[in-house]
Structure formats: structure tokens, C-alpha cells
Coordinates of C-alpha atoms and ligand atoms in Angstrom, one line a residue:
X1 CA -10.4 -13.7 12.3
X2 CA -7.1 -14.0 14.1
X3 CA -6.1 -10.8 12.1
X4 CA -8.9 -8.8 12.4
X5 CA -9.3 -9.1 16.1
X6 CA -5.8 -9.3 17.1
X7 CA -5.4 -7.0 20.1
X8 CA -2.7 -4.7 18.2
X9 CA -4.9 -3.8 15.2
X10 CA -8.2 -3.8 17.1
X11 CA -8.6 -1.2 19.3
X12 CA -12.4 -2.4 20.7
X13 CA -13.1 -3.0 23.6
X14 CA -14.3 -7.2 23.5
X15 CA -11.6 -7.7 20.9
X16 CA -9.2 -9.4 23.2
X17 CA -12.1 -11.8 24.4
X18 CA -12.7 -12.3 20.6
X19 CA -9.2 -13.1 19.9
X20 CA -9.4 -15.8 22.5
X21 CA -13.0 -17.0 21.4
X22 CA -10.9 -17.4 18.2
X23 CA -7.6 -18.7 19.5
X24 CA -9.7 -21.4 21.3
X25 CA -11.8 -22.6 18.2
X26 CA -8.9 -22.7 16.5
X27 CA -7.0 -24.9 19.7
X28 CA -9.9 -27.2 19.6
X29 CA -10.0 -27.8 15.4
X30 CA -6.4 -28.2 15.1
X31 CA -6.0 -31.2 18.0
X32 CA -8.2 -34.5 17.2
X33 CA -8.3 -35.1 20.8
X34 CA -9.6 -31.6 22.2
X35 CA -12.1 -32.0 19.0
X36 CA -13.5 -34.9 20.3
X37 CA -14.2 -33.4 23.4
X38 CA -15.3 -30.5 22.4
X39 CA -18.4 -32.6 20.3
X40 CA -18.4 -34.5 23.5
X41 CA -18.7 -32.1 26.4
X42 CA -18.7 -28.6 24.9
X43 CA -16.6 -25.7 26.0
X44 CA -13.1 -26.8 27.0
X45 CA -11.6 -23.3 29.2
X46 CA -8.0 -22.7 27.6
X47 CA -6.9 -21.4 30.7
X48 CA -7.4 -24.2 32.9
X49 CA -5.0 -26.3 31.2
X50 CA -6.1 -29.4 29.5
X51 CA -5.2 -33.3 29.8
X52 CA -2.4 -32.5 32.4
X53 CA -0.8 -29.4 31.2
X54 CA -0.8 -29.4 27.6
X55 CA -1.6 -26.0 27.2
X56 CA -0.7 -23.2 29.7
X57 CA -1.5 -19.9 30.5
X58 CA -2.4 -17.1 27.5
X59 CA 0.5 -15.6 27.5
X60 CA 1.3 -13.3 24.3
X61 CA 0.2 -13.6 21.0
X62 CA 3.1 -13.6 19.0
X63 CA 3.2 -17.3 19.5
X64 CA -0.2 -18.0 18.8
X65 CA 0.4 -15.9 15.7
X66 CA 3.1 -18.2 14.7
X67 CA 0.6 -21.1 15.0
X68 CA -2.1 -19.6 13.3
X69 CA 0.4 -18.4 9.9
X70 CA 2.7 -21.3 9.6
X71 CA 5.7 -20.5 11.5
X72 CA 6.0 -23.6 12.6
X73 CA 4.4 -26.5 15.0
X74 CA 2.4 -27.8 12.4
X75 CA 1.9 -30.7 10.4
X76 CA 3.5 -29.8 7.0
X77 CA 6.3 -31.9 5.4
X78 CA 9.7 -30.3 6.7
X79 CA 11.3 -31.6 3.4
X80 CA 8.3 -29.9 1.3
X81 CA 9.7 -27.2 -0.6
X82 CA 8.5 -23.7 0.5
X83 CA 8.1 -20.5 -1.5
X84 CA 9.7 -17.5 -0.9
X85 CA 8.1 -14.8 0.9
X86 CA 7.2 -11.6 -0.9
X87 CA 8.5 -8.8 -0.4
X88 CA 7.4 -4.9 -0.3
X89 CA 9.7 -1.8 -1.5
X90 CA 8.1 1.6 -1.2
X91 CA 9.2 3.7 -3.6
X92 CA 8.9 7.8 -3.9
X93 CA 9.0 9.2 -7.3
X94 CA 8.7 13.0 -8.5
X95 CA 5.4 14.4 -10.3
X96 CA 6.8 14.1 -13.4
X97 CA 8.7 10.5 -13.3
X98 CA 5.8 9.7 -12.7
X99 CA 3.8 11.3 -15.7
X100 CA 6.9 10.1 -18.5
X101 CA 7.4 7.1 -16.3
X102 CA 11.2 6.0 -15.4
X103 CA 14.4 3.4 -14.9
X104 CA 16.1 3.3 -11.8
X105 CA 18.0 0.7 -9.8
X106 CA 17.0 0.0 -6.7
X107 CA 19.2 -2.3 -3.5
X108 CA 16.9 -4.4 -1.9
X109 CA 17.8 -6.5 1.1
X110 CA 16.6 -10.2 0.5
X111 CA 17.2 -13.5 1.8
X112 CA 18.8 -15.9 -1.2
X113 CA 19.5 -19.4 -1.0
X114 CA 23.1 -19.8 0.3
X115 CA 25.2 -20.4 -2.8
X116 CA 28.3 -22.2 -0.7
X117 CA 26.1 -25.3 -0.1
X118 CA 23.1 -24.5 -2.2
X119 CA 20.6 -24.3 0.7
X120 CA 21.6 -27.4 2.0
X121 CA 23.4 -25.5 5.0
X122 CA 25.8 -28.2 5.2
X123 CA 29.6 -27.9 5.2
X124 CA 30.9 -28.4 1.3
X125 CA 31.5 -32.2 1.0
X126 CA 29.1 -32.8 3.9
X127 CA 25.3 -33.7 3.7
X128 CA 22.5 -33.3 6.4
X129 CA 21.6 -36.5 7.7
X130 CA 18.1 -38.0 8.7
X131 CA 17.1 -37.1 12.1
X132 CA 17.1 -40.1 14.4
X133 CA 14.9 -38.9 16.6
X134 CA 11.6 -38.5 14.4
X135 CA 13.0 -40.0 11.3
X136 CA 13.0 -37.2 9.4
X137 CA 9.2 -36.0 9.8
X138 CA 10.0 -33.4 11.7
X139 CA 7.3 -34.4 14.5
X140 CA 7.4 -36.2 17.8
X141 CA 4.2 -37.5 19.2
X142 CA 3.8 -37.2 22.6
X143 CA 1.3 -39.8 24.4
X144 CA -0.6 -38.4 27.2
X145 CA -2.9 -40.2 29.7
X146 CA -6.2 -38.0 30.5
X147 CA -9.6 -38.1 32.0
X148 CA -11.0 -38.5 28.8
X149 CA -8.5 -40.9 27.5
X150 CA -5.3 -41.8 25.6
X151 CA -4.5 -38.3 23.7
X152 CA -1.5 -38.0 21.2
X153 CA -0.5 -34.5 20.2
X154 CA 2.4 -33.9 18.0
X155 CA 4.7 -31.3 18.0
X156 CA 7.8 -30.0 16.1
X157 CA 11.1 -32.5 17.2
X158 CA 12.8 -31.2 20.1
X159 CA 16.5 -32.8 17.9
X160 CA 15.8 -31.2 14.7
X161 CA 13.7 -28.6 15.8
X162 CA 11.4 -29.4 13.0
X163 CA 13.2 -29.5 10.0
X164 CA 13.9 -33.2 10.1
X165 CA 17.6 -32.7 9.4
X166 CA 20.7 -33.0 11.4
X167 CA 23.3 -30.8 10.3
X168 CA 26.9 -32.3 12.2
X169 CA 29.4 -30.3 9.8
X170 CA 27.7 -26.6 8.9
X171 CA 28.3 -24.3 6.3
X172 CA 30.6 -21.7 6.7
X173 CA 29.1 -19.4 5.2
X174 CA 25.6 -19.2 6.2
X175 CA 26.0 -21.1 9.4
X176 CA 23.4 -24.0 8.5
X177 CA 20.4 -21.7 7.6
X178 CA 20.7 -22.7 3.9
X179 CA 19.9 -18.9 3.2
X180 CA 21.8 -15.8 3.6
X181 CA 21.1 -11.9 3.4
X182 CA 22.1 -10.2 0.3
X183 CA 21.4 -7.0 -1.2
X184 CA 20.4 -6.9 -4.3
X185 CA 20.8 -4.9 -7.3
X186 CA 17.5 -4.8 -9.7
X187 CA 16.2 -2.7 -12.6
X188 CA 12.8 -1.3 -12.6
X189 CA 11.2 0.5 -15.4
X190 CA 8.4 2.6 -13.7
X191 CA 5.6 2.6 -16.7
X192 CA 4.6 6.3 -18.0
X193 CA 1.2 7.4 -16.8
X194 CA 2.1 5.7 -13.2
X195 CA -0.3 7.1 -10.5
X196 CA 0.3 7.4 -6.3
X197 CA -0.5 4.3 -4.7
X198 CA 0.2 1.6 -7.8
X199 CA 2.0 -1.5 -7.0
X200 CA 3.9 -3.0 -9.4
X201 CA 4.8 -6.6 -9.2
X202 CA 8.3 -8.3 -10.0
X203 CA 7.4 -11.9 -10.0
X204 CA 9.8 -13.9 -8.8
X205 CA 12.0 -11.1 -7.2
X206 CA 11.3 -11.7 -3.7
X207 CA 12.9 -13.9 -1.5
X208 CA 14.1 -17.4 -2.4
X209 CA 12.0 -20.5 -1.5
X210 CA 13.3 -23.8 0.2
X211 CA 14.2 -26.8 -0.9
X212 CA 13.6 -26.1 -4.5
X213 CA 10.3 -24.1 -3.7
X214 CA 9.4 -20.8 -6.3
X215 CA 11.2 -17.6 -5.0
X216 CA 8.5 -15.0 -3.7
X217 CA 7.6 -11.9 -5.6
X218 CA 8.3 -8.3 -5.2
X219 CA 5.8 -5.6 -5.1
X220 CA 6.6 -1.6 -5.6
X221 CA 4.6 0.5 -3.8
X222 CA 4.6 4.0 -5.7
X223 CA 4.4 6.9 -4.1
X224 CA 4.1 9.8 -6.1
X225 CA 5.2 13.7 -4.7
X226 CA 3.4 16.8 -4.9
X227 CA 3.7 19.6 -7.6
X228 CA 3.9 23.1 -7.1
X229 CA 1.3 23.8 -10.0
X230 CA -0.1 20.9 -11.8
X231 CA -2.7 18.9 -9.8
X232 CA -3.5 15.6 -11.1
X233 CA -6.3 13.5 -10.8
X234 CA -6.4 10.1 -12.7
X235 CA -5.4 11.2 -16.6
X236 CA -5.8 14.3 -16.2
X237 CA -4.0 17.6 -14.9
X238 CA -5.7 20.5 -13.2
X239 CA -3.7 24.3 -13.0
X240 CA -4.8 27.4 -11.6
X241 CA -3.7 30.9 -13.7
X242 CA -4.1 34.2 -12.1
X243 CA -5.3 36.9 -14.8
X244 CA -5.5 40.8 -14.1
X245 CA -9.5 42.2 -14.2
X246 CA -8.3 44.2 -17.6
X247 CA -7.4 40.6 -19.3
X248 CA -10.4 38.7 -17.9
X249 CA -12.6 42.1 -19.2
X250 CA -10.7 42.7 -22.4
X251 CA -9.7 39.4 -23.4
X252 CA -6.0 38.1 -24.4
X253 CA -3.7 35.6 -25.5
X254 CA -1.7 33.9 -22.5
X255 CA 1.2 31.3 -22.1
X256 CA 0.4 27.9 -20.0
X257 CA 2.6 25.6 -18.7
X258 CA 2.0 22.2 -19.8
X259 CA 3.7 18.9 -18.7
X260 CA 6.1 19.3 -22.1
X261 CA 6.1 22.3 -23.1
X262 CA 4.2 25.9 -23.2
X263 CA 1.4 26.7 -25.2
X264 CA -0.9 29.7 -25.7
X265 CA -4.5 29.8 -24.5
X266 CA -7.0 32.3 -25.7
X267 CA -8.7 33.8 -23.0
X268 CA -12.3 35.1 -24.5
X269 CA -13.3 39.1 -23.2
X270 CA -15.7 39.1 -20.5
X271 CA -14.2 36.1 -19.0
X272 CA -15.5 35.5 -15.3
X273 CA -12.9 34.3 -12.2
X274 CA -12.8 30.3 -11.6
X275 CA -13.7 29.6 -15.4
X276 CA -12.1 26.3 -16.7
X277 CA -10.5 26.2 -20.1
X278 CA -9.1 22.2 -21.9
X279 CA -6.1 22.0 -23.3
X280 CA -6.7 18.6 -25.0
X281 CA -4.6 16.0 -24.9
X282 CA -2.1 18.0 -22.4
X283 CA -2.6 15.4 -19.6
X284 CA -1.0 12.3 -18.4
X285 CA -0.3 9.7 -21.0
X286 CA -2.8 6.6 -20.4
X287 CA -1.4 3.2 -18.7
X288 CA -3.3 1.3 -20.2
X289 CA -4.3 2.0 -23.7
X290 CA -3.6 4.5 -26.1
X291 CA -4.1 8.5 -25.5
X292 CA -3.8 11.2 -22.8
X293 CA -5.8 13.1 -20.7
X294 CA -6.7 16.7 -20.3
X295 CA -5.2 19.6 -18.9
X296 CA -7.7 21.6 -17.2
X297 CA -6.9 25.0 -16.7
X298 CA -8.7 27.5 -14.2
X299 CA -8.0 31.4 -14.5
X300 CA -8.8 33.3 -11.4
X301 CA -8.9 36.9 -11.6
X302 CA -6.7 38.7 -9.1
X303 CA -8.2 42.1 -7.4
X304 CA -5.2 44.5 -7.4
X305 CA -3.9 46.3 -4.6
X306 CA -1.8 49.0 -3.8
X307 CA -3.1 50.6 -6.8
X308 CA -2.1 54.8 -7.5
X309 CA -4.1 57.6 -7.7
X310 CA -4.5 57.6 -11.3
X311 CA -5.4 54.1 -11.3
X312 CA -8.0 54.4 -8.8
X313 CA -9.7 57.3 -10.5
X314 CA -9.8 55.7 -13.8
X315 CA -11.6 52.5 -12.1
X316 CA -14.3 55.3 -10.3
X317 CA -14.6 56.3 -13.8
X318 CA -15.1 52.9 -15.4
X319 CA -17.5 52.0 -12.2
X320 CA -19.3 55.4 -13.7
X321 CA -19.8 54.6 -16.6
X322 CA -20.4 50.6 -17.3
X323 CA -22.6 50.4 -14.6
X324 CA -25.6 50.1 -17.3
X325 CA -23.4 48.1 -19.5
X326 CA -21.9 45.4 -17.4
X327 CA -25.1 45.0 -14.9
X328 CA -26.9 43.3 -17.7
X329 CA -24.0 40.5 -17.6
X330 CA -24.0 40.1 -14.0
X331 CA -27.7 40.4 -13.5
X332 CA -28.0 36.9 -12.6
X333 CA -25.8 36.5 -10.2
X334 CA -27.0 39.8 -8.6
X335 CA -30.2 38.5 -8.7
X336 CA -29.5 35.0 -7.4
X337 CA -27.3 37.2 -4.1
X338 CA -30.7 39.0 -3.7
X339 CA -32.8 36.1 -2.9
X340 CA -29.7 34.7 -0.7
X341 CA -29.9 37.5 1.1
X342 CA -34.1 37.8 1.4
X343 CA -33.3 33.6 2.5
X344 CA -35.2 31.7 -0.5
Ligands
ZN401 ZN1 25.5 -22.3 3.1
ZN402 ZN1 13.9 -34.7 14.4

């Protein structure tokens, strides 16, 4: 609920109030003590502080984000090990990388367990040691006196900050994080038959985890450009040919592009504009399975222009003379513009 009514993604109008409706629920579950007293009394104001100042004015919510998603303040072991976070690489490919799929290296930036001290983030020869303050848990309790009572709330050790672990002597190389940034070299083999939007996932590829924790996965985001003439939609492929009126009326043989290679369509006479033709098997090869899909082809007749004097006289003529022939084709359609026109 955090997400969906977080002030940067929700644009409504009551989503702010919602977000601290939420924030305060959450407040309230998360501490025994406010729980108690929220069965007891009811509605406890976030913004009026609580048992002497434990929580302060809303200010941001980048914090309360923290809280809500686990970056830090609460109660997990801080020796647990902790898996990597995944990571997202967009990647744009070309129509036709896309159709015959594709291997490519690709740098990504990722954070990788330091290899100096082996995450430890200690100096080589040094170990961390136990902090002293919370004994390694990570956690200080703080006692408070209130209204209501004795209240105890924890929170991440101020020594340690958290981890549990004081580092005297640090690495060198990653300067005590245990992790450092490294860009990576990976193969990918984008599958034929990919479409725009797939994601393909490299498990384990992502960042490293702590403390002996699984490394994160990585996900490719394909994006998938534009082509001058083929359209596609799923497994198949959609083209538009133009084809002169003395083609469409006569009838011919013409050459198609395909994705591989040309081939020759037979265009029947008498063939009307925005007719589809299949060229079977002409599409995109299948992911998943066996087969292709279909190229659909779509042959528009072009209306000349600029024609000459002899050209123009010979169409006067044909208008002459197949106007008893031809009407009995078009009839339909004729008849179908009549009734458009008369509004049925
Ligand atoms: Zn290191
Ligand atoms: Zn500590």
C-alpha cells in the first residue's frame, strides 16, 4: 500500500493522507508498545510525537521507505546472509536480431563481493570483531518512561551501525564494505523468435549476496526497433506492396521480400486494393515450439499521376468501353455507397 499511494507515483489528490493512514498502521504494527495502545485507546496522531519524542515530525518519505523495504532499522539478524539484489539491463535489438535471435556481450555494472577480504571488509590478516555495544545483534533497546508505561523500542546500534561488526583494521580495497563495483563482462544469447518487451532472466547474474547469501538475478529487458517494411505482430509478419491498376486488373507474377529471402507471389486478375495474400511459413520462427508464422502480405493499388496524353486517352477509352463489363464486379460495392449515401 506504501507503493501504491506513495506521493511520487500517485498523483490523487488524498494520496498523501493515504500514505500517512498507511505509514501510521504500519508505525503502530511494527512497535509492541504503540500496538498496545493502539487496542487500548485507538488512534495514536503520528504527528504529536509519542511517549516523549520517539517519533517526530513527517518529514520525507525516503526514510519511511527505507523502513517499510528493509533498508535497515529492523529486526533481522545482521549476520543473516542476504541475497543479492536483482538487477535490470535494457537492451535494444534490430527487427531482425530479433526474428533469427542473437549473441552479444554486454558490460554491466554490479556490485560483487570484495575478493581482497572476501566480503569480510576487513584488512587481510585482520577479522571484524563482535560489537561491544549490542553484542553483535545489531540492536540497542532503548527504555523509555511514558504515560502509558515502561516502553522499549529497539533500533539499529549507534557503534556498529547495525551490522553487529566492528571493523578496527579495513580493507584496502573496498574500504570495509565487503563489496565493490565491477563491471562485468557476460554473454547472452538472445533466443530467435524474441518479441519487444520480453525479459529474459540470468539467474544468478545480479548482484552478490552477503555473508554467503545467493547472488541476485539479472533480467533483459528487450526492446525490439522498428522496420521500414515488415510489421510484426506476435509470429507473424504483415507488408504492404504497391501494384499499378494494369497488374491488379490484368494479373501478374511479383517479387516479395521475405525475412530470408525473395519469393514470387501470384497476384490473381481482377485483384481489388487492400487484398491480403499468405506466404506460409514466411514469419517469425516460434519461441516456444516448433514452426513459424505467416507473412501476410497486402497489395494496394496505386492511382497514377502525371499520366500523358496518350495515356489518358487510352483510360477515357477503357472507361468507354468496360463500363458494362466491370460494373457487374463492383456492383456491390456501388450498391452498398448508394445506401451510404441515401443513410440506411
Ligand atoms: Zn575488501
Ligand atoms: Zn553494535
Amino acid at each position: 500500500m506504501a507503493r501504491q499511494y506513495h506521493p511520487d507515483v500517485n498523483k490523487a489528490e488524498d494520496a498523501e493522507t493515504k500514505f500517512k493512514e498507511v505509514k501510521e498502521a504500519y508505525d503502530v504494527l511494527s512497535d509492541d508498545g504503540k500496538r498496545a495502545t493502539y487496542d487500548q485507546y485507538g488512534h495514536v496522531d503520528p504527528n504529536q510525537g509519542f511517549g516523549g519524542g520517539g517519533q517526530g515530525d513527517f518529514n520525507g518519505f525516503g526514510d519511511i521507505f527505507d523502513m517499510f523495504f528493509g533498508g535497515g532499522g529492523g529486526r533481522r539478524d545482521p549476520n543473516a546472509p542476504q541475497r543479492g539484489n536483482d538487477l535490470q539491463y535494457t537492451m535494444t535489438i534490430e527487427f531482425k536480431e530479433a526474428v533469427f535471435g542473437k549473441e552479444t556481450e554486454i558490460t554491466i555494472p554490479r556490485t560483487e563481493s570484495c575478493d581482497t577480504c572476501h566480503g569480510s571488509g576487513a584488512k587481510a590478516g585482520t577479522k571484524p570483531e563482535t560489537c561491544s555495544v549490542c553484542k553483535g545483534s545489531g540492536q540497542q533497546e532503548v527504555v523509555q518512561n511514558t504515560p502509558f508505561g515502561r516502553m522499549v523500542n529497539r533500533r539499529a546500534c549507534s557503534n556498529c551501525s547495525g551490522t553487529g561488526k566492528i571493523i578496527k583494521e579495513k580493507c584496502g580495497t573496498c574500504h570495509g564494505a565487503g563489496k565493490v563495483k565491477r563491471q562485468r563482462k557476460l554473454n547472452v544469447r538472445i533466443p530467435a523468435g524474441v518479441d519487444d518487451g520480453a525479459q529474459i532472466r540470468l539467474s544468478g547474474e545480479g548482484e552478490s549476496g552477503l555473508r554467503g547469501g545467493p547472488s541476485g538475478d539479472l533480467y533483459i529487458v528487450i526492446r525490439v526497433k522498428s522496420h521500414e517494411f515488415f510489421e510484426r505482430e506476435g509470429d507473424d509478419i504483415y507488408c504492404e506492396v504497391p501494384l499499378t491498376f494494369a497488374q491488379a486488373a490484368l494479373g501478374d507474377e511479383i517479387e516479395i521480400p521475405t525475412l530470408t529471402e525473395k519469393v514470387k507471389l501470384k497476384i490473381p486478375a481482377g485483384t481489388q486494393t487492400g487484398t491480403y495474400f499468405r506466404l506460409k511459413g514466411k514469419g517469425v520462427p516460434r519461441l516456444r515450439g516448433y514452426g513459424q508464422g505467416d507473412q501476410h502480405v497486402k497489395v494496394t493499388v496505386v492511382t497514377p499521376t502525371n499520366l500523358t496524353d496518350e495515356q489518358k486517352d487510352l483510360l477515357r477509352q477503357l472507361a468507354g468501353v468496360s463500363g458494362g463489363q466491370t460494373q457487374e464486379h463492383h456492383e456491390s460495392i456501388f450498391d452498398k455507397m448508394k445506401k451510404a449515401f441515401r443513410g440506411d
